[in-house]
Amino acid sequence: AVIHLAAIRNPNYGSSIEVFNNVLATFTVLDAAASNGINRAMIASSFSATGLPFANVKIQLAELPIDESFENQISDTYALSKNIDELTAKYMNTRFGMRTIAIRYPYIGDHLELLPARFAQIKQDPKVGCKELWTYIDTRDAAQIALAAILDEELLAGSYFVSAANVLGPFTAAELVEQHCAGATLKTGHGKFDSLVNYSHAKAGLNFIPRYNYPNE
């Protein structure tokens, strides 16, 4: 099996062309794997596939939380590259029967340094997390879902959002949406601190349950 995580992970770390080389890297790895009889693969897609985090135009949000039915609004190279990566994964599954799972990771952090620092930033200025809808995942959950994607032979190919169970920061989901997501409405019955990404597709298809949720209070 193959777990493919290697990439320029942020469009600010290279030119548009350098970032877009991620697409060739993904194809090269998966094509080589398929050619050598590998039948399971997992690749790191991103919440950025939605087009929200690095958008060059104003993004329209109608209803929150979002799920895989959200129509990606692509206006930056990184979002485009992640969408093509997901199409490549689908192609590999169709063409070679190599079950390929693309995980749409949000902000990834450990509970000792990165998540506490990010929490403090959001507490000071909630706008810091707005473009990612305050989503995150603990490094331990991020690693576990990558392993599960190749070890469990019953899982289904496709693209999946994953997320911690809650938003990151001391503010409720309702407060964040009302103050920072103009024009968007929060679905009735949404929990006080529940994530603004609906990961039920990953729960059903990958048996994903986030175990490490950074406390809001």
mmCIF file of C-alpha atoms in Angstrom:
data_model
loop_
_atom_site.group_PDB
_atom_site.id
_atom_site.type_symbol
_atom_site.label_atom_id
_atom_site.label_comp_id
_atom_site.label_asym_id
_atom_site.label_seq_id
_atom_site.Cartn_x
_atom_site.Cartn_y
_atom_site.Cartn_z
ATOM 1 C CA ALA A 1 0.000 0.000 0.000
ATOM 2 C CA VAL A 2 1.017 3.630 -0.414
ATOM 3 C CA ILE A 3 0.466 6.685 1.786
ATOM 4 C CA HIS A 4 1.320 9.816 -0.199
ATOM 5 C CA LEU A 5 1.788 12.954 1.895
ATOM 6 C CA ALA A 6 4.723 14.628 0.144
ATOM 7 C CA ALA A 7 3.828 18.057 -1.237
ATOM 8 C CA ILE A 8 4.314 21.775 -0.954
ATOM 9 C CA ARG A 9 1.705 22.203 1.768
ATOM 10 C CA ASN A 10 0.965 25.897 1.401
ATOM 11 C CA PRO A 11 0.784 28.096 -1.721
ATOM 12 C CA ASN A 12 2.883 30.707 0.045
ATOM 13 C CA TYR A 13 5.851 28.328 0.002
ATOM 14 C CA GLY A 14 6.378 28.494 -3.742
ATOM 15 C CA SER A 15 5.328 30.012 -7.046
ATOM 16 C CA SER A 16 2.093 28.919 -8.699
ATOM 17 C CA ILE A 17 4.045 26.612 -11.000
ATOM 18 C CA GLU A 18 6.007 25.107 -8.109
ATOM 19 C CA VAL A 19 2.809 24.496 -6.159
ATOM 20 C CA PHE A 20 1.169 22.930 -9.188
ATOM 21 C CA ASN A 21 4.024 20.421 -9.373
ATOM 22 C CA ASN A 22 2.171 18.715 -6.513
ATOM 23 C CA VAL A 23 -0.212 17.376 -9.154
ATOM 24 C CA LEU A 24 2.579 15.702 -11.117
ATOM 25 C CA ALA A 25 4.029 14.260 -7.920
ATOM 26 C CA THR A 26 0.703 12.698 -6.956
ATOM 27 C CA PHE A 27 0.184 11.220 -10.411
ATOM 28 C CA THR A 28 3.761 9.889 -10.529
ATOM 29 C CA VAL A 29 3.475 8.126 -7.164
ATOM 30 C CA LEU A 30 0.053 6.609 -7.820
ATOM 31 C CA ASP A 31 0.846 5.587 -11.397
ATOM 32 C CA ALA A 32 4.046 3.852 -10.260
ATOM 33 C CA ALA A 33 2.128 2.135 -7.470
ATOM 34 C CA ALA A 34 -0.588 0.914 -9.820
ATOM 35 C CA SER A 35 2.017 -0.289 -12.327
ATOM 36 C CA ASN A 36 3.597 -2.397 -9.599
ATOM 37 C CA GLY A 37 0.380 -4.057 -8.519
ATOM 38 C CA ILE A 38 -0.347 -1.953 -5.451
ATOM 39 C CA ASN A 39 -4.085 -2.089 -4.758
ATOM 40 C CA ARG A 40 -4.499 0.410 -1.908
ATOM 41 C CA ALA A 41 -3.445 4.035 -1.597
ATOM 42 C CA MET A 42 -4.188 7.085 0.503
ATOM 43 C CA ILE A 43 -3.332 10.659 -0.463
ATOM 44 C CA ALA A 44 -3.471 13.900 1.494
ATOM 45 C CA SER A 45 -6.020 16.205 -0.022
ATOM 46 C CA SER A 46 -7.007 19.287 1.937
ATOM 47 C CA PHE A 47 -9.834 21.415 3.234
ATOM 48 C CA SER A 48 -8.288 23.880 0.785
ATOM 49 C CA ALA A 49 -9.911 21.914 -2.046
ATOM 50 C CA THR A 50 -13.020 23.944 -1.227
ATOM 51 C CA GLY A 51 -11.231 27.092 -2.378
ATOM 52 C CA LEU A 52 -11.887 28.894 0.922
ATOM 53 C CA PRO A 53 -8.486 29.279 2.650
ATOM 54 C CA PHE A 54 -6.519 30.944 -0.165
ATOM 55 C CA ALA A 55 -9.328 32.359 -2.291
ATOM 56 C CA ASN A 56 -8.607 35.231 -4.654
ATOM 57 C CA VAL A 57 -12.302 36.073 -4.915
ATOM 58 C CA LYS A 58 -15.105 36.414 -2.395
ATOM 59 C CA ILE A 59 -16.435 32.981 -1.434
ATOM 60 C CA GLN A 60 -20.159 32.476 -0.988
ATOM 61 C CA LEU A 61 -21.341 30.328 1.910
ATOM 62 C CA ALA A 62 -25.060 29.643 2.133
ATOM 63 C CA GLU A 63 -25.363 27.037 4.878
ATOM 64 C CA LEU A 64 -23.055 25.594 7.502
ATOM 65 C CA PRO A 65 -21.658 23.110 8.253
ATOM 66 C CA ILE A 66 -20.403 22.115 4.796
ATOM 67 C CA ASP A 67 -19.902 18.568 3.572
ATOM 68 C CA GLU A 68 -18.682 16.888 0.375
ATOM 69 C CA SER A 69 -21.720 18.212 -1.520
ATOM 70 C CA PHE A 70 -20.292 21.734 -1.198
ATOM 71 C CA GLU A 71 -19.499 23.130 -4.648
ATOM 72 C CA ASN A 72 -15.798 23.985 -4.542
ATOM 73 C CA GLN A 73 -15.101 27.580 -5.541
ATOM 74 C CA ILE A 74 -11.621 27.429 -7.037
ATOM 75 C CA SER A 75 -9.703 30.664 -7.544
ATOM 76 C CA ASP A 76 -6.165 29.735 -6.425
ATOM 77 C CA THR A 77 -3.560 27.287 -7.666
ATOM 78 C CA TYR A 78 -3.418 25.260 -4.465
ATOM 79 C CA ALA A 79 -7.172 24.584 -4.482
ATOM 80 C CA LEU A 80 -6.952 23.645 -8.157
ATOM 81 C CA SER A 81 -4.084 21.237 -7.464
ATOM 82 C CA LYS A 82 -6.016 19.491 -4.695
ATOM 83 C CA ASN A 83 -9.072 19.054 -6.897
ATOM 84 C CA ILE A 84 -6.926 17.524 -9.620
ATOM 85 C CA ASP A 85 -5.279 15.259 -7.036
ATOM 86 C CA GLU A 86 -8.735 14.001 -6.093
ATOM 87 C CA LEU A 87 -9.583 13.396 -9.745
ATOM 88 C CA THR A 88 -6.303 11.516 -10.105
ATOM 89 C CA ALA A 89 -7.282 9.326 -7.162
ATOM 90 C CA LYS A 90 -10.633 8.616 -8.791
ATOM 91 C CA TYR A 91 -8.916 7.822 -12.102
ATOM 92 C CA MET A 92 -6.591 5.322 -10.410
ATOM 93 C CA ASN A 93 -9.534 3.567 -8.836
ATOM 94 C CA THR A 94 -11.457 3.427 -12.128
ATOM 95 C CA ARG A 95 -8.531 2.625 -14.426
ATOM 96 C CA PHE A 96 -6.562 0.168 -12.300
ATOM 97 C CA GLY A 97 -8.924 -0.842 -9.521
ATOM 98 C CA MET A 98 -6.498 0.637 -7.002
ATOM 99 C CA ARG A 99 -8.672 1.734 -4.097
ATOM 100 C CA THR A 100 -7.508 5.290 -3.490
ATOM 101 C CA ILE A 101 -8.773 7.442 -0.636
ATOM 102 C CA ALA A 102 -8.242 11.218 -0.543
ATOM 103 C CA ILE A 103 -8.415 12.737 2.925
ATOM 104 C CA ARG A 104 -9.362 16.418 3.089
ATOM 105 C CA TYR A 105 -7.293 17.426 6.072
ATOM 106 C CA PRO A 106 -7.966 20.737 7.830
ATOM 107 C CA TYR A 107 -5.331 22.509 9.947
ATOM 108 C CA ILE A 108 -3.180 19.781 11.548
ATOM 109 C CA GLY A 109 -1.573 20.354 14.931
ATOM 110 C CA ASP A 110 -0.242 18.612 18.008
ATOM 111 C CA HIS A 111 -1.820 19.154 21.412
ATOM 112 C CA LEU A 112 1.424 20.308 23.039
ATOM 113 C CA GLU A 113 2.475 23.264 20.883
ATOM 114 C CA LEU A 114 0.648 23.974 17.620
ATOM 115 C CA LEU A 115 -2.960 23.673 18.776
ATOM 116 C CA PRO A 116 -2.458 25.737 21.960
ATOM 117 C CA ALA A 117 -0.729 28.431 19.900
ATOM 118 C CA ARG A 118 -3.483 28.392 17.281
ATOM 119 C CA PHE A 119 -6.150 28.499 20.002
ATOM 120 C CA ALA A 120 -4.488 31.597 21.490
ATOM 121 C CA GLN A 121 -4.415 33.305 18.091
ATOM 122 C CA ILE A 122 -8.108 32.623 17.500
ATOM 123 C CA LYS A 123 -8.995 33.755 21.021
ATOM 124 C CA GLN A 124 -7.295 37.074 20.317
ATOM 125 C CA ASP A 125 -8.713 37.413 16.804
ATOM 126 C CA PRO A 126 -11.374 34.941 15.597
ATOM 127 C CA LYS A 127 -10.811 36.037 12.002
ATOM 128 C CA VAL A 128 -7.562 34.036 12.066
ATOM 129 C CA GLY A 129 -9.511 30.795 11.647
ATOM 130 C CA CYS A 130 -12.327 32.094 9.480
ATOM 131 C CA LYS A 131 -11.090 30.899 6.084
ATOM 132 C CA GLU A 132 -10.773 27.372 7.441
ATOM 133 C CA LEU A 133 -14.076 27.618 9.325
ATOM 134 C CA TRP A 134 -12.085 27.107 12.547
ATOM 135 C CA THR A 135 -11.577 23.446 11.656
ATOM 136 C CA TYR A 136 -8.570 21.445 12.785
ATOM 137 C CA ILE A 137 -7.456 17.905 13.510
ATOM 138 C CA ASP A 138 -5.063 16.585 16.129
ATOM 139 C CA THR A 139 -1.921 15.042 14.628
ATOM 140 C CA ARG A 140 -2.766 11.693 16.266
ATOM 141 C CA ASP A 141 -6.179 11.529 14.572
ATOM 142 C CA ALA A 142 -4.625 12.642 11.279
ATOM 143 C CA ALA A 143 -2.121 9.774 11.434
ATOM 144 C CA GLN A 144 -4.727 7.232 12.502
ATOM 145 C CA ILE A 145 -7.058 7.942 9.590
ATOM 146 C CA ALA A 146 -4.158 7.683 7.133
ATOM 147 C CA LEU A 147 -3.308 4.236 8.478
ATOM 148 C CA ALA A 148 -6.929 3.118 8.550
ATOM 149 C CA ALA A 149 -7.329 4.162 4.919
ATOM 150 C CA ILE A 150 -4.850 1.483 3.828
ATOM 151 C CA LEU A 151 -5.171 -1.153 6.562
ATOM 152 C CA ASP A 152 -8.940 -1.619 6.473
ATOM 153 C CA GLU A 153 -9.766 -3.377 3.212
ATOM 154 C CA GLU A 154 -13.497 -2.733 3.595
ATOM 155 C CA LEU A 155 -13.248 1.053 3.273
ATOM 156 C CA LEU A 156 -14.642 2.818 0.221
ATOM 157 C CA ALA A 157 -12.627 4.832 -2.298
ATOM 158 C CA GLY A 158 -13.421 8.534 -2.543
ATOM 159 C CA SER A 159 -12.750 11.978 -1.075
ATOM 160 C CA TYR A 160 -13.548 12.619 2.571
ATOM 161 C CA PHE A 161 -13.594 15.573 4.939
ATOM 162 C CA VAL A 162 -12.158 14.851 8.363
ATOM 163 C CA SER A 163 -12.181 17.167 11.357
ATOM 164 C CA ALA A 164 -12.029 17.313 15.109
ATOM 165 C CA ALA A 165 -15.501 17.188 16.624
ATOM 166 C CA ASN A 166 -15.417 20.862 17.576
ATOM 167 C CA VAL A 167 -14.334 24.263 16.317
ATOM 168 C CA LEU A 168 -10.981 25.523 17.602
ATOM 169 C CA GLY A 169 -11.226 28.444 19.991
ATOM 170 C CA PRO A 170 -13.364 29.686 22.891
ATOM 171 C CA PHE A 171 -16.258 30.897 20.717
ATOM 172 C CA THR A 172 -19.430 28.980 19.902
ATOM 173 C CA ALA A 173 -20.195 27.942 16.354
ATOM 174 C CA ALA A 174 -23.231 30.241 16.345
ATOM 175 C CA GLU A 175 -21.139 33.241 17.405
ATOM 176 C CA LEU A 176 -18.526 32.569 14.749
ATOM 177 C CA VAL A 177 -21.047 32.171 11.935
ATOM 178 C CA GLU A 178 -23.066 35.233 12.948
ATOM 179 C CA GLN A 179 -20.064 37.521 13.290
ATOM 180 C CA HIS A 180 -17.730 36.293 10.554
ATOM 181 C CA CYS A 181 -19.716 34.386 7.902
ATOM 182 C CA ALA A 182 -21.964 37.003 6.355
ATOM 183 C CA GLY A 183 -24.884 35.503 4.447
ATOM 184 C CA ALA A 184 -24.443 32.017 5.863
ATOM 185 C CA THR A 185 -26.947 30.277 8.120
ATOM 186 C CA LEU A 186 -26.235 27.578 10.670
ATOM 187 C CA LYS A 187 -28.304 24.411 10.380
ATOM 188 C CA THR A 188 -30.931 23.932 13.049
ATOM 189 C CA GLY A 189 -29.785 21.768 15.914
ATOM 190 C CA HIS A 190 -26.072 22.376 15.418
ATOM 191 C CA GLY A 191 -24.191 21.744 18.670
ATOM 192 C CA LYS A 192 -22.703 24.601 20.657
ATOM 193 C CA PHE A 193 -19.086 23.966 19.639
ATOM 194 C CA ASP A 194 -19.620 21.399 16.868
ATOM 195 C CA SER A 195 -17.307 21.496 13.863
ATOM 196 C CA LEU A 196 -18.444 23.529 10.861
ATOM 197 C CA VAL A 197 -17.424 20.626 8.642
ATOM 198 C CA ASN A 198 -19.778 17.678 8.571
ATOM 199 C CA TYR A 199 -17.573 14.568 8.570
ATOM 200 C CA SER A 200 -20.430 12.043 8.624
ATOM 201 C CA HIS A 201 -19.333 10.740 5.193
ATOM 202 C CA ALA A 202 -15.948 9.779 6.700
ATOM 203 C CA LYS A 203 -17.693 8.317 9.731
ATOM 204 C CA ALA A 204 -19.811 6.084 7.505
ATOM 205 C CA GLY A 205 -17.239 5.242 4.830
ATOM 206 C CA LEU A 206 -14.020 5.195 6.872
ATOM 207 C CA ASN A 207 -15.253 4.536 10.407
ATOM 208 C CA PHE A 208 -13.705 7.864 11.349
ATOM 209 C CA ILE A 209 -14.294 9.174 14.859
ATOM 210 C CA PRO A 210 -12.082 12.014 16.148
ATOM 211 C CA ARG A 211 -10.639 10.998 19.499
ATOM 212 C CA TYR A 212 -8.530 14.039 20.340
ATOM 213 C CA ASN A 213 -10.548 17.234 20.570
ATOM 214 C CA TYR A 214 -8.908 20.351 21.957
ATOM 215 C CA PRO A 215 -11.131 21.818 24.708
ATOM 216 C CA ASN A 216 -13.065 25.005 23.962
ATOM 217 C CA GLU A 217 -13.286 26.151 27.568
#
